[in-house]
Amino acid sequence: MARYYCHEHPEVLDHESRVVDARPGAVVLEQTPFYPGGGGQLADRGRLAWSGGEVDVVGFESIDGRLWHLLAEPVEVAGPVRASVDAAFRTMMTELHTGTHILNALVFQARS
């Protein structure tokens, strides 16, 4: 598994980056604070803001080792962007993920 920026800098929830590839409704960023999901944990939610507006990030797609941010609208994003992770959602997901590990350990111990 590739190491994402969010793995190296989990405390960063608001980050300036630049678009390195785009299509209507999706972008690849140079660096992203978003966790794209995996290992039982849901992907982050948040927003991108750029000189042309703002849009919600609603999902992710990995193609040929590149992480595409899927957008709520078919806008075309270019240039510098501010990527903002929904902090409350991230916190809830990490707490639920940790809780699931604890629950699994308790169930495993009870069955042994």
XYZ file of C-alpha atoms in Angstrom:
112
model
C 0.000 0.000 0.000
C 1.299 3.450 -0.884
C 1.900 5.929 1.924
C -0.505 8.821 1.557
C 0.171 12.386 2.681
C -2.548 11.867 5.313
C -0.525 8.964 6.782
C 2.564 11.133 7.149
C 0.634 14.216 8.358
C -2.600 13.010 10.018
C -2.994 16.297 11.882
C -3.246 18.299 8.628
C -6.913 18.782 7.757
C -6.559 21.914 5.631
C -3.915 21.970 2.933
C -2.967 24.066 -0.081
C -2.037 22.012 -3.118
C -2.229 22.189 -6.877
C -4.149 20.250 -9.474
C -1.913 17.938 -11.516
C -4.685 16.365 -13.596
C -8.390 17.016 -14.026
C -11.519 15.941 -15.802
C -15.072 17.187 -15.238
C -16.024 16.142 -11.711
C -12.627 14.784 -10.664
C -9.096 15.968 -9.906
C -5.705 14.614 -8.926
C -3.855 16.801 -6.428
C -0.114 17.069 -5.929
C -0.675 16.310 -2.213
C -3.911 15.688 -0.378
C -4.892 15.645 3.288
C -7.817 13.326 2.485
C -7.806 9.684 3.595
C -9.294 7.744 0.662
C -10.677 4.893 2.764
C -9.582 1.335 3.257
C -8.897 -1.180 5.979
C -12.480 -0.961 7.148
C -12.436 2.800 7.537
C -14.593 5.042 5.368
C -13.032 7.742 3.228
C -12.828 11.349 4.397
C -15.338 13.957 3.319
C -14.587 17.602 2.695
C -14.294 20.424 0.177
C -12.002 21.870 -2.449
C -11.838 25.612 -2.939
C -10.100 27.369 -5.844
C -10.329 30.665 -7.668
C -13.397 29.393 -9.572
C -15.455 28.283 -6.573
C -15.926 25.469 -4.081
C -17.143 21.892 -4.362
C -17.656 18.899 -2.061
C -15.352 15.902 -2.329
C -17.657 12.863 -2.341
C -15.295 9.963 -2.996
C -12.005 8.705 -4.370
C -10.832 6.491 -7.178
C -7.340 5.078 -7.594
C -6.304 4.652 -11.215
C -2.759 3.703 -12.207
C -1.417 4.741 -8.804
C -3.059 8.163 -8.926
C -5.724 9.201 -6.455
C -8.669 10.915 -8.137
C -10.885 13.089 -5.919
C -14.482 12.661 -7.051
C -16.485 15.879 -6.860
C -20.169 16.505 -6.172
C -20.539 18.501 -9.391
C -19.034 18.131 -12.878
C -16.872 21.239 -12.459
C -13.388 21.602 -13.884
C -10.856 22.580 -11.241
C -7.451 24.017 -12.117
C -4.511 25.691 -10.455
C -3.961 26.059 -6.742
C -6.624 24.632 -4.443
C -7.381 24.488 -0.735
C -8.350 20.976 0.319
C -10.314 20.892 3.582
C -11.171 17.660 5.411
C -14.404 17.514 7.431
C -12.740 17.243 10.861
C -15.837 16.042 12.734
C -16.406 13.210 10.246
C -12.713 12.170 10.343
C -12.768 12.086 14.143
C -15.951 10.010 14.192
C -14.545 7.535 11.643
C -11.242 7.078 13.488
C -13.067 6.555 16.795
C -15.442 4.011 15.242
C -12.535 2.253 13.549
C -10.643 1.968 16.845
C -13.811 0.833 18.620
C -14.297 -1.910 16.035
C -10.782 -3.222 16.699
C -11.516 -3.322 20.444
C -14.827 -5.097 19.883
C -13.177 -7.650 17.583
C -10.511 -8.338 20.229
C -13.160 -8.875 22.903
C -15.141 -11.246 20.695
C -11.992 -13.171 19.825
C -11.069 -13.489 23.531
C -14.583 -14.608 24.452
C -14.457 -17.396 21.826
C -11.052 -18.698 22.982
